[in-house]
Amino acid sequence: MSDNREILLRCALDLFSARGYDAVGVQEIVAAAGVTKPTLYHYFGSKRGMLEVVLDTHFLPFERRLAGATTYTGDLTLSLRRVAEAFFRLAQSTPAFYRLHVALYLSPPESEPRQIVSPFYARQHLLLATLFELATADHGNMRGRHARYALTWRGMVDSYVMAMLDGYLAYSEGMIFDLVHQFSHGIYS
Amino acid sequence: MSDNREILLRCALDLFSARGYDAVGVQEIVAAAGVTKPTLYHYFGSKRGMLEVVLDTHFLPFERRLAGATTYTGDLTLSLRRVAEAFFRLAQSTPAFYRLHVALYLSPPESEPRQIVSPFYARQHLLLATLFELATADHGNMRGRHARYALTWRGMVDSYVMAMLDGYLAYSEGMIFDLVHQFSHGIYS
DNA sequence: TACTTTGTATACCGAGTGGTATAATACCCG
DNA sequence: CGGGTATTATACCACTCGGTATACAAAGTA
């Protein structure tokens, strides 16, 4: 029975997301999971390895969904809506993981956690950038800005998601509309 | 001679921003500063106190500038430009501090560092939200959205600033124009 | 000159860190 | 049943953590 593996993963995610990767010790994780250290090291090899598995478990399925959402069909608005939906679904199914990965991504560049998430973010950025690049065929004014749009789009989605997780915004169908609309047409319309 | 105080502050900022508050020990800070621990504890009382002073020294002057930039004169575009300028100037004068405060703000809600920055962000959010609220007098369509606009505006500014600090965007006069334009009118115009 | 205040170093504290050597248990497969 | 394999616990490692008691030196102040 490798039940303990899943329990450990859940406890690690909760603790990391609540108090930060560096601030949480392995002692604390195994205590929360009701096991002892060798169990953790048996499954994950190291504290770092544990974080890597946490990221894999949640990000890999998400990236498959994101890849589906970023296929360009000639309707950029539709794609953006699907992308936003993918992010919101991730946030709603596992809020703790969303908090964690955002915190990790914006942690210092030389820090260990940041180096672990970076490849995931790079892949996701590529998906978004490709979407905007393909869309320039139909929206000439966007030419040469696909990287920046990928960056700011993700930034705005994360702003919305974090505001929702912090209780400043209530989730609704219309929220994704508003988000896409604000990104597409700005605040004046 | 309280030279050592300033040296300690500089070293702490550099280390915190490079590797994270939790990952850096006081030992390391005093070693970098070329002093010993009692010196640090003489000036700052604790590691936490040290972070608080770092935030005060950089954020308080910034907030005064931000307060000036957020006074609404009937021209929202002008205000947004001035706000963006304030953030960019902060990022260019002390990039390490900008990285640090962004990382702190997005670190887990229950973590110590996050609780230390939160009041600063709350004040700054209030300044931005007030600007958007006053602007609704001239832009009725924005009514009831001032909090969200404050959130997303700050998010977009930070996206641009971080992209600049990471070398993905080169700073120029026109960049602030583009930033304000994207926020105001979206990506389609 | 005598006293206080400020600043700094030596040396130390208990607690906790990530990680492991060893061994016992439990399981599946022959 | 018997032998390997997977899983788990006890007990420990060297090291670092944030923080401090004590003492000493310099400088202002009476």
CSV table of C-alpha atoms (C1' of nucleotides) in Angstrom, one decimal:
chain,number,residue,atom,x,y,z
A,1,MET,CA,0.0,0.0,0.0
A,2,SER,CA,1.6,3.2,-1.1
A,3,ASP,CA,-1.1,5.2,0.4
A,4,ASN,CA,1.5,7.1,2.4
A,5,ARG,CA,2.9,8.5,-0.8
A,6,GLU,CA,-0.3,10.3,-1.7
A,7,ILE,CA,-0.8,11.5,1.9
A,8,LEU,CA,2.7,12.9,1.9
A,9,LEU,CA,2.1,14.7,-1.4
A,10,ARG,CA,-1.1,16.2,-0.1
A,11,CYS,CA,0.4,17.4,3.2
A,12,ALA,CA,3.5,18.8,1.5
A,13,LEU,CA,1.3,20.8,-0.9
A,14,ASP,CA,-0.8,22.2,1.9
A,15,LEU,CA,2.2,23.1,4.0
A,16,PHE,CA,4.2,24.6,1.2
A,17,SER,CA,1.4,26.7,-0.1
A,18,ALA,CA,0.4,27.9,3.4
A,19,ARG,CA,3.8,28.8,4.7
A,20,GLY,CA,6.4,28.5,1.9
A,21,TYR,CA,8.8,25.9,0.7
A,22,ASP,CA,11.8,27.1,2.7
A,23,ALA,CA,9.9,27.7,5.9
A,24,VAL,CA,8.6,24.2,6.0
A,25,GLY,CA,10.8,21.4,7.2
A,26,VAL,CA,10.6,17.7,6.3
A,27,GLN,CA,10.0,16.9,9.9
A,28,GLU,CA,6.8,18.9,9.8
A,29,ILE,CA,5.6,17.3,6.6
A,30,VAL,CA,6.1,13.7,7.9
A,31,ALA,CA,4.4,14.7,11.2
A,32,ALA,CA,1.4,16.1,9.4
A,33,ALA,CA,1.3,12.9,7.3
A,34,GLY,CA,1.6,10.7,10.3
A,35,VAL,CA,4.7,8.9,9.0
A,36,THR,CA,8.5,9.2,9.6
A,37,LYS,CA,11.3,10.6,7.6
A,38,PRO,CA,12.6,7.5,5.9
A,39,THR,CA,9.2,7.0,4.4
A,40,LEU,CA,9.4,10.4,2.7
A,41,TYR,CA,13.0,9.8,1.6
A,42,HIS,CA,12.0,6.4,0.3
A,43,TYR,CA,9.4,7.9,-2.1
A,44,PHE,CA,11.0,11.2,-3.0
A,45,GLY,CA,14.7,11.1,-2.3
A,46,SER,CA,14.9,14.6,-1.1
A,47,LYS,CA,12.9,17.6,-0.1
A,48,ARG,CA,13.6,19.0,-3.5
A,49,GLY,CA,12.4,15.8,-5.2
A,50,MET,CA,9.2,16.1,-3.2
A,51,LEU,CA,8.5,19.5,-4.6
A,52,GLU,CA,9.3,18.3,-8.1
A,53,VAL,CA,6.8,15.5,-7.8
A,54,VAL,CA,4.2,17.9,-6.5
A,55,LEU,CA,4.7,20.1,-9.5
A,56,ASP,CA,4.6,17.2,-11.9
A,57,THR,CA,1.4,15.8,-10.5
A,58,HIS,CA,-0.5,19.0,-10.9
A,59,PHE,CA,1.2,20.7,-13.8
A,60,LEU,CA,1.5,17.9,-16.3
A,61,PRO,CA,-2.2,17.3,-16.7
A,62,PHE,CA,-2.8,21.0,-16.7
A,63,GLU,CA,-0.3,21.5,-19.5
A,64,ARG,CA,-2.1,19.0,-21.6
A,65,ARG,CA,-5.4,20.9,-21.1
A,66,LEU,CA,-3.6,24.2,-21.8
A,67,ALA,CA,-2.1,22.8,-25.1
A,68,GLY,CA,-5.7,22.0,-26.2
A,69,ALA,CA,-6.9,25.5,-25.3
A,70,THR,CA,-4.1,27.3,-27.1
A,71,THR,CA,-4.7,25.7,-30.5
A,72,TYR,CA,-5.6,28.6,-32.8
A,73,THR,CA,-8.8,28.2,-34.8
A,74,GLY,CA,-9.1,31.7,-36.2
A,75,ASP,CA,-11.0,33.0,-33.2
A,76,LEU,CA,-8.6,34.5,-30.7
A,77,THR,CA,-11.3,35.5,-28.3
A,78,LEU,CA,-12.5,32.0,-28.1
A,79,SER,CA,-9.0,30.7,-27.4
A,80,LEU,CA,-8.4,33.3,-24.7
A,81,ARG,CA,-11.6,32.2,-23.1
A,82,ARG,CA,-10.6,28.6,-23.1
A,83,VAL,CA,-7.2,29.4,-21.7
A,84,ALA,CA,-8.7,31.5,-18.9
A,85,GLU,CA,-11.0,28.6,-18.2
A,86,ALA,CA,-8.1,26.2,-17.9
A,87,PHE,CA,-6.4,28.4,-15.4
A,88,PHE,CA,-9.6,29.0,-13.4
A,89,ARG,CA,-10.3,25.3,-13.3
A,90,LEU,CA,-6.9,24.6,-11.9
A,91,ALA,CA,-7.3,27.3,-9.3
A,92,GLN,CA,-10.7,25.9,-8.2
A,93,SER,CA,-9.8,22.3,-8.1
A,94,THR,CA,-6.6,22.8,-6.2
A,95,PRO,CA,-6.4,26.4,-4.8
A,96,ALA,CA,-3.4,25.5,-2.7
A,97,PHE,CA,-1.4,24.4,-5.8
A,98,TYR,CA,-2.2,27.6,-7.6
A,99,ARG,CA,-1.0,29.7,-4.7
A,100,LEU,CA,2.1,27.6,-4.5
A,101,HIS,CA,3.1,27.8,-8.1
A,102,VAL,CA,2.6,31.6,-8.3
A,103,ALA,CA,4.7,32.1,-5.2
A,104,LEU,CA,7.4,29.8,-6.5
A,105,TYR,CA,7.5,31.6,-9.9
A,106,LEU,CA,8.0,35.0,-8.4
A,107,SER,CA,10.5,33.9,-5.8
A,108,PRO,CA,14.1,35.0,-6.4
A,109,PRO,CA,15.7,33.8,-9.6
A,110,GLU,CA,18.6,32.1,-7.9
A,111,SER,CA,16.5,30.3,-5.3
A,112,GLU,CA,16.0,26.6,-5.5
A,113,PRO,CA,12.2,26.6,-5.8
A,114,ARG,CA,12.3,29.0,-8.6
A,115,GLN,CA,14.7,26.9,-10.6
A,116,ILE,CA,12.3,23.9,-10.1
A,117,VAL,CA,9.2,25.7,-11.5
A,118,SER,CA,11.0,27.6,-14.3
A,119,PRO,CA,10.9,24.8,-16.9
A,120,PHE,CA,7.1,24.5,-16.4
A,121,TYR,CA,6.6,28.2,-16.8
A,122,ALA,CA,8.8,28.3,-19.9
A,123,ARG,CA,6.7,25.6,-21.6
A,124,GLN,CA,3.5,27.3,-20.7
A,125,HIS,CA,4.8,30.6,-21.9
A,126,LEU,CA,5.7,29.0,-25.2
A,127,LEU,CA,2.2,27.7,-25.6
A,128,LEU,CA,0.7,31.2,-25.0
A,129,ALA,CA,3.3,33.0,-27.2
A,130,THR,CA,2.6,30.6,-30.1
A,131,LEU,CA,-1.1,31.3,-29.8
A,132,PHE,CA,-0.5,35.1,-30.1
A,133,GLU,CA,2.0,34.6,-32.9
A,134,LEU,CA,-0.5,32.5,-35.0
A,135,ALA,CA,-3.2,35.1,-34.3
A,136,THR,CA,-1.1,37.9,-35.9
A,137,ALA,CA,-2.1,36.4,-39.3
A,138,ASP,CA,-5.6,37.8,-38.6
A,139,HIS,CA,-4.6,40.8,-36.4
A,140,GLY,CA,-1.7,42.5,-38.0
A,141,ASN,CA,-1.4,45.2,-35.4
A,142,MET,CA,-0.2,42.6,-32.9
A,143,ARG,CA,2.9,41.7,-35.0
A,144,GLY,CA,6.1,41.4,-33.0
A,145,ARG,CA,4.3,41.6,-29.7
A,146,HIS,CA,3.4,38.0,-29.1
A,147,ALA,CA,5.9,37.5,-26.3
A,148,ARG,CA,4.8,40.5,-24.5
A,149,TYR,CA,1.1,39.6,-24.9
A,150,ALA,CA,1.8,36.1,-23.5
A,151,LEU,CA,3.5,37.7,-20.5
A,152,THR,CA,0.8,40.2,-19.8
A,153,TRP,CA,-2.1,37.9,-20.5
A,154,ARG,CA,-0.7,35.4,-18.0
A,155,GLY,CA,-0.2,38.2,-15.6
A,156,MET,CA,-3.7,39.4,-15.9
A,157,VAL,CA,-5.1,35.9,-15.6
A,158,ASP,CA,-3.1,35.4,-12.4
A,159,SER,CA,-4.3,38.7,-11.1
A,160,TYR,CA,-7.8,37.7,-11.5
A,161,VAL,CA,-7.3,34.2,-10.1
A,162,MET,CA,-5.4,35.4,-7.0
A,163,ALA,CA,-8.1,38.1,-6.4
A,164,MET,CA,-10.6,35.3,-6.6
A,165,LEU,CA,-8.7,33.0,-4.2
A,166,ASP,CA,-8.3,35.9,-1.8
A,167,GLY,CA,-12.0,36.6,-1.9
A,168,TYR,CA,-11.9,39.9,-3.7
A,169,LEU,CA,-13.7,38.5,-6.7
A,170,ALA,CA,-16.5,36.0,-6.9
A,171,TYR,CA,-16.2,33.4,-9.6
A,172,SER,CA,-18.9,33.4,-12.3
A,173,GLU,CA,-19.3,32.6,-15.9
A,174,GLY,CA,-19.3,36.4,-16.6
A,175,MET,CA,-15.9,36.8,-15.0
A,176,ILE,CA,-14.1,35.1,-17.8
A,177,PHE,CA,-15.9,37.3,-20.3
A,178,ASP,CA,-14.9,40.4,-18.4
A,179,LEU,CA,-11.3,39.2,-18.1
A,180,VAL,CA,-11.0,38.5,-21.8
A,181,HIS,CA,-12.8,41.7,-22.6
A,182,GLN,CA,-10.5,43.8,-20.4
A,183,PHE,CA,-7.5,42.3,-22.0
A,184,SER,CA,-8.8,42.7,-25.5
A,185,HIS,CA,-10.4,46.1,-25.4
A,186,GLY,CA,-9.1,47.8,-22.3
A,187,ILE,CA,-10.9,49.6,-19.5
A,188,TYR,CA,-12.6,52.3,-21.6
A,189,SER,CA,-15.1,50.1,-23.4
B,1,MET,CA,29.8,55.5,13.3
B,2,SER,CA,26.7,53.6,12.3
B,3,ASP,CA,28.1,52.8,8.9
B,4,ASN,CA,27.6,49.2,9.7
B,5,ARG,CA,23.9,49.7,9.8
B,6,GLU,CA,23.7,50.8,6.2
B,7,ILE,CA,26.1,48.1,5.1
B,8,LEU,CA,23.9,45.5,6.8
B,9,LEU,CA,20.8,46.9,5.2
B,10,ARG,CA,22.4,46.7,1.8
B,11,CYS,CA,23.7,43.2,2.3
B,12,ALA,CA,20.3,42.0,3.6
B,13,LEU,CA,18.5,43.4,0.7
B,14,ASP,CA,20.8,41.8,-1.8
B,15,LEU,CA,20.7,38.4,-0.2
B,16,PHE,CA,17.0,38.4,0.4
B,17,SER,CA,16.2,39.4,-3.1
B,18,ALA,CA,18.7,36.9,-4.6
B,19,ARG,CA,17.7,33.8,-2.6
B,20,GLY,CA,14.7,34.6,-0.5
B,21,TYR,CA,14.0,35.7,3.1
B,22,ASP,CA,13.6,32.3,4.5
B,23,ALA,CA,16.6,30.8,2.7
B,24,VAL,CA,19.0,33.4,4.0
B,25,GLY,CA,20.3,33.1,7.5
B,26,VAL,CA,21.5,36.0,9.7
B,27,GLN,CA,24.9,34.3,9.8
B,28,GLU,CA,25.2,34.8,6.1
B,29,ILE,CA,24.1,38.4,6.3
B,30,VAL,CA,26.6,39.4,8.9
B,31,ALA,CA,29.4,37.5,7.1
B,32,ALA,CA,28.6,39.4,3.9
B,33,ALA,CA,28.6,42.7,5.8
B,34,GLY,CA,31.9,41.9,7.6
B,35,VAL,CA,30.4,42.2,11.1
B,36,THR,CA,29.1,39.8,13.7
B,37,LYS,CA,25.7,38.9,14.9
B,38,PRO,CA,25.4,41.1,18.0
B,39,THR,CA,25.9,44.1,15.6
B,40,LEU,CA,22.9,43.1,13.6
B,41,TYR,CA,20.8,42.5,16.7
B,42,HIS,CA,21.9,45.8,18.1
B,43,TYR,CA,20.4,47.7,15.2
B,44,PHE,CA,17.4,45.6,14.2
B,45,GLY,CA,16.5,43.4,17.1
B,46,SER,CA,15.6,40.4,15.0
B,47,LYS,CA,15.7,39.1,11.5
B,48,ARG,CA,12.1,40.1,11.1
B,49,GLY,CA,12.9,43.6,12.3
B,50,MET,CA,15.7,43.8,9.7
B,51,LEU,CA,13.2,43.0,6.9
B,52,GLU,CA,10.8,45.6,8.3
B,53,VAL,CA,13.5,48.3,8.2
B,54,VAL,CA,14.4,47.3,4.6
B,55,LEU,CA,10.8,47.7,3.5
B,56,ASP,CA,10.4,51.0,5.4
B,57,THR,CA,13.5,52.6,3.9
B,58,HIS,CA,12.5,51.8,0.3
B,59,PHE,CA,8.7,51.8,0.4
B,60,LEU,CA,8.0,55.0,2.5
B,61,PRO,CA,9.7,57.4,0.1
B,62,PHE,CA,8.1,55.5,-2.8
B,63,GLU,CA,4.6,55.8,-1.3
B,64,ARG,CA,5.0,59.6,-1.1
B,65,ARG,CA,5.8,59.7,-4.8
B,66,LEU,CA,2.9,57.3,-5.5
B,67,ALA,CA,0.5,59.5,-3.6
B,68,GLY,CA,1.6,62.4,-5.8
B,69,ALA,CA,1.1,60.4,-8.9
B,70,THR,CA,-2.4,59.2,-8.0
B,71,THR,CA,-3.9,62.6,-7.5
B,72,TYR,CA,-6.7,62.8,-10.1
B,73,THR,CA,-6.7,65.9,-12.3
B,74,GLY,CA,-9.3,64.9,-14.8
B,75,ASP,CA,-6.8,63.2,-17.0
B,76,LEU,CA,-6.7,59.5,-16.1
B,77,THR,CA,-4.2,58.6,-18.8
B,78,LEU,CA,-1.8,61.2,-17.4
B,79,SER,CA,-2.2,59.8,-13.9
B,80,LEU,CA,-1.6,56.2,-15.1
B,81,ARG,CA,1.5,57.4,-16.9
B,82,ARG,CA,2.8,59.0,-13.7
B,83,VAL,CA,2.0,56.0,-11.7
B,84,ALA,CA,3.8,53.7,-14.1
B,85,GLU,CA,6.8,56.1,-14.0
B,86,ALA,CA,6.9,55.9,-10.2
B,87,PHE,CA,7.0,52.1,-10.3
B,88,PHE,CA,9.6,52.0,-13.1
B,89,ARG,CA,11.8,54.5,-11.3
B,90,LEU,CA,11.7,52.3,-8.2
B,91,ALA,CA,12.6,49.3,-10.2
B,92,GLN,CA,15.5,51.0,-11.9
B,93,SER,CA,17.0,52.7,-8.9
B,94,THR,CA,16.8,49.5,-6.8
B,95,PRO,CA,16.0,46.4,-8.9
B,96,ALA,CA,16.8,44.1,-6.0
B,97,PHE,CA,14.2,45.8,-3.8
B,98,TYR,CA,11.6,45.5,-6.6
B,99,ARG,CA,12.2,41.7,-6.9
B,100,LEU,CA,12.1,41.3,-3.2
B,101,HIS,CA,8.8,43.1,-2.6
B,102,VAL,CA,7.1,41.3,-5.5
B,103,ALA,CA,8.3,37.9,-4.2
B,104,LEU,CA,7.2,38.8,-0.6
B,105,TYR,CA,3.8,39.9,-1.7
B,106,LEU,CA,3.1,36.7,-3.6
B,107,SER,CA,4.5,34.4,-0.9
B,108,PRO,CA,2.0,32.4,1.1
B,109,PRO,CA,-0.6,34.4,3.1
B,110,GLU,CA,0.3,32.8,6.4
B,111,SER,CA,4.0,33.3,6.0
B,112,GLU,CA,5.9,35.8,8.1
B,113,PRO,CA,7.3,37.8,5.1
B,114,ARG,CA,3.9,38.2,3.6
B,115,GLN,CA,2.4,39.6,6.8
B,116,ILE,CA,5.2,42.2,6.9
B,117,VAL,CA,4.6,43.5,3.4
B,118,SER,CA,0.8,43.3,3.4
B,119,PRO,CA,0.2,46.7,5.1
B,120,PHE,CA,2.4,48.4,2.5
B,121,TYR,CA,0.5,46.8,-0.4
B,122,ALA,CA,-2.8,47.7,1.3
B,123,ARG,CA,-1.9,51.4,1.4
B,124,GLN,CA,-0.7,51.4,-2.2
B,125,HIS,CA,-3.8,49.6,-3.3
B,126,LEU,CA,-5.9,52.2,-1.6
B,127,LEU,CA,-4.1,54.9,-3.5
B,128,LEU,CA,-4.7,53.2,-6.8
B,129,ALA,CA,-8.3,52.3,-6.1
B,130,THR,CA,-9.1,55.9,-5.1
B,131,LEU,CA,-7.7,57.2,-8.4
B,132,PHE,CA,-10.0,54.9,-10.4
B,133,GLU,CA,-12.9,55.7,-8.2
B,134,LEU,CA,-12.4,59.5,-8.8
B,135,ALA,CA,-12.1,58.8,-12.5
B,136,THR,CA,-15.5,57.3,-12.7
B,137,ALA,CA,-16.9,60.8,-12.6
B,138,ASP,CA,-15.6,61.2,-16.1
B,139,HIS,CA,-15.8,57.6,-17.2
B,140,GLY,CA,-19.1,56.2,-16.2
B,141,ASN,CA,-18.5,52.7,-17.6
B,142,MET,CA,-15.9,52.1,-15.0
B,143,ARG,CA,-18.3,52.5,-12.1
B,144,GLY,CA,-18.1,49.8,-9.5
B,145,ARG,CA,-14.9,48.4,-10.9
B,146,HIS,CA,-12.3,50.6,-9.2
B,147,ALA,CA,-11.0,47.8,-6.9
B,148,ARG,CA,-10.6,45.4,-9.8
B,149,TYR,CA,-8.9,48.0,-12.0
B,150,ALA,CA,-6.5,48.8,-9.2
B,151,LEU,CA,-5.6,45.2,-8.9
B,152,THR,CA,-5.2,44.5,-12.6
B,153,TRP,CA,-3.4,47.8,-13.2
B,154,ARG,CA,-0.8,47.0,-10.6
B,155,GLY,CA,-0.6,43.4,-11.9
B,156,MET,CA,0.1,44.7,-15.4
B,157,VAL,CA,2.7,47.2,-14.2
B,158,ASP,CA,4.5,44.5,-12.3
B,159,SER,CA,4.3,42.2,-15.3
B,160,TYR,CA,6.1,44.9,-17.4
B,161,VAL,CA,8.6,45.7,-14.7
B,162,MET,CA,9.5,42.1,-14.0
B,163,ALA,CA,9.9,41.5,-17.8
B,164,MET,CA,12.2,44.4,-17.9
B,165,LEU,CA,14.2,43.2,-14.9
B,166,ASP,CA,14.5,39.8,-16.5
B,167,GLY,CA,15.7,41.3,-19.7
B,168,TYR,CA,12.7,40.4,-21.8
B,169,LEU,CA,11.8,44.1,-22.3
B,170,ALA,CA,14.1,47.0,-22.9
B,171,TYR,CA,13.1,50.2,-21.0
B,172,SER,CA,12.3,53.2,-23.0
B,173,GLU,CA,10.0,56.2,-22.9
B,174,GLY,CA,7.7,54.5,-25.3
B,175,MET,CA,7.3,51.5,-23.0
B,176,ILE,CA,5.2,53.5,-20.5
B,177,PHE,CA,3.0,54.7,-23.4
B,178,ASP,CA,2.5,51.2,-24.6
B,179,LEU,CA,1.8,49.9,-21.1
B,180,VAL,CA,-0.9,52.6,-20.5
B,181,HIS,CA,-2.3,52.1,-24.0
B,182,GLN,CA,-2.6,48.3,-23.5
B,183,PHE,CA,-4.3,48.7,-20.2
B,184,SER,CA,-6.6,51.4,-21.6
B,185,HIS,CA,-7.5,50.1,-25.0
B,186,GLY,CA,-6.5,46.4,-25.0
B,187,ILE,CA,-4.5,44.5,-27.5
B,188,TYR,CA,-6.7,45.1,-30.6
B,189,SER,CA,-5.9,48.8,-31.1
C,1,DT,C1',38.3,62.5,36.1
C,2,DA,C1',34.3,59.4,36.8
C,3,DC,C1',30.0,57.7,34.6
C,4,DT,C1',27.0,56.5,31.1
C,5,DT,C1',25.8,55.4,26.4
C,6,DT,C1',26.8,53.3,22.1
C,7,DG,C1',28.8,49.8,19.4
C,8,DT,C1',31.2,45.6,18.7
C,9,DA,C1',33.3,40.9,19.4
C,10,DT,C1',33.8,36.1,21.7
C,11,DA,C1',31.6,32.4,22.8
C,12,DC,C1',27.7,30.1,23.6
C,13,DC,C1',22.5,28.3,23.8
C,14,DG,C1',18.6,25.0,22.7
C,15,DA,C1',16.2,23.7,18.9
C,16,DG,C1',15.7,22.3,14.5
C,17,DT,C1',17.8,21.3,9.7
C,18,DG,C1',18.1,17.9,5.7
C,19,DG,C1',19.6,13.4,5.4
C,20,DT,C1',21.0,8.4,6.5
C,21,DA,C1',22.6,3.6,8.5
C,22,DT,C1',20.4,-0.2,10.3
C,23,DA,C1',17.0,-3.2,11.1
C,24,DA,C1',12.4,-4.8,11.4
C,25,DT,C1',8.0,-5.7,9.2
C,26,DA,C1',5.0,-7.0,5.5
C,27,DC,C1',4.1,-8.4,1.1
C,28,DC,C1',4.3,-10.9,-3.4
C,29,DC,C1',6.1,-14.8,-6.2
C,30,DG,C1',8.2,-19.2,-6.7
D,1,DC,C1',6.8,-22.7,2.9
D,2,DG,C1',10.9,-19.6,1.6
D,3,DG,C1',13.4,-15.7,-0.6
D,4,DG,C1',13.5,-11.6,-2.4
D,5,DT,C1',11.4,-6.9,-2.5
D,6,DA,C1',9.0,-3.0,-0.9
D,7,DT,C1',8.0,-0.3,2.9
D,8,DT,C1',8.5,1.6,7.4
D,9,DA,C1',10.5,2.8,12.2
D,10,DT,C1',14.4,3.7,15.6
D,11,DA,C1',18.1,6.3,16.3
D,12,DC,C1',21.4,9.0,14.9
D,13,DC,C1',24.6,12.3,12.0
D,14,DA,C1',26.9,16.9,11.3
D,15,DC,C1',25.4,21.2,10.7
D,16,DT,C1',22.8,25.5,10.8
D,17,DC,C1',19.1,28.1,12.7
D,18,DG,C1',17.7,32.6,15.3
D,19,DG,C1',19.0,34.6,19.3
D,20,DT,C1',21.8,36.0,23.6
D,21,DA,C1',25.0,36.7,28.0
D,22,DT,C1',29.1,38.8,28.8
D,23,DA,C1',32.7,41.7,28.3
D,24,DC,C1',35.4,45.3,26.3
D,25,DA,C1',36.4,49.6,23.9
D,26,DA,C1',35.3,54.2,22.4
D,27,DA,C1',33.1,58.5,23.0
D,28,DG,C1',30.3,61.8,24.9
D,29,DT,C1',29.0,64.2,29.4
D,30,DA,C1',29.0,65.7,34.0
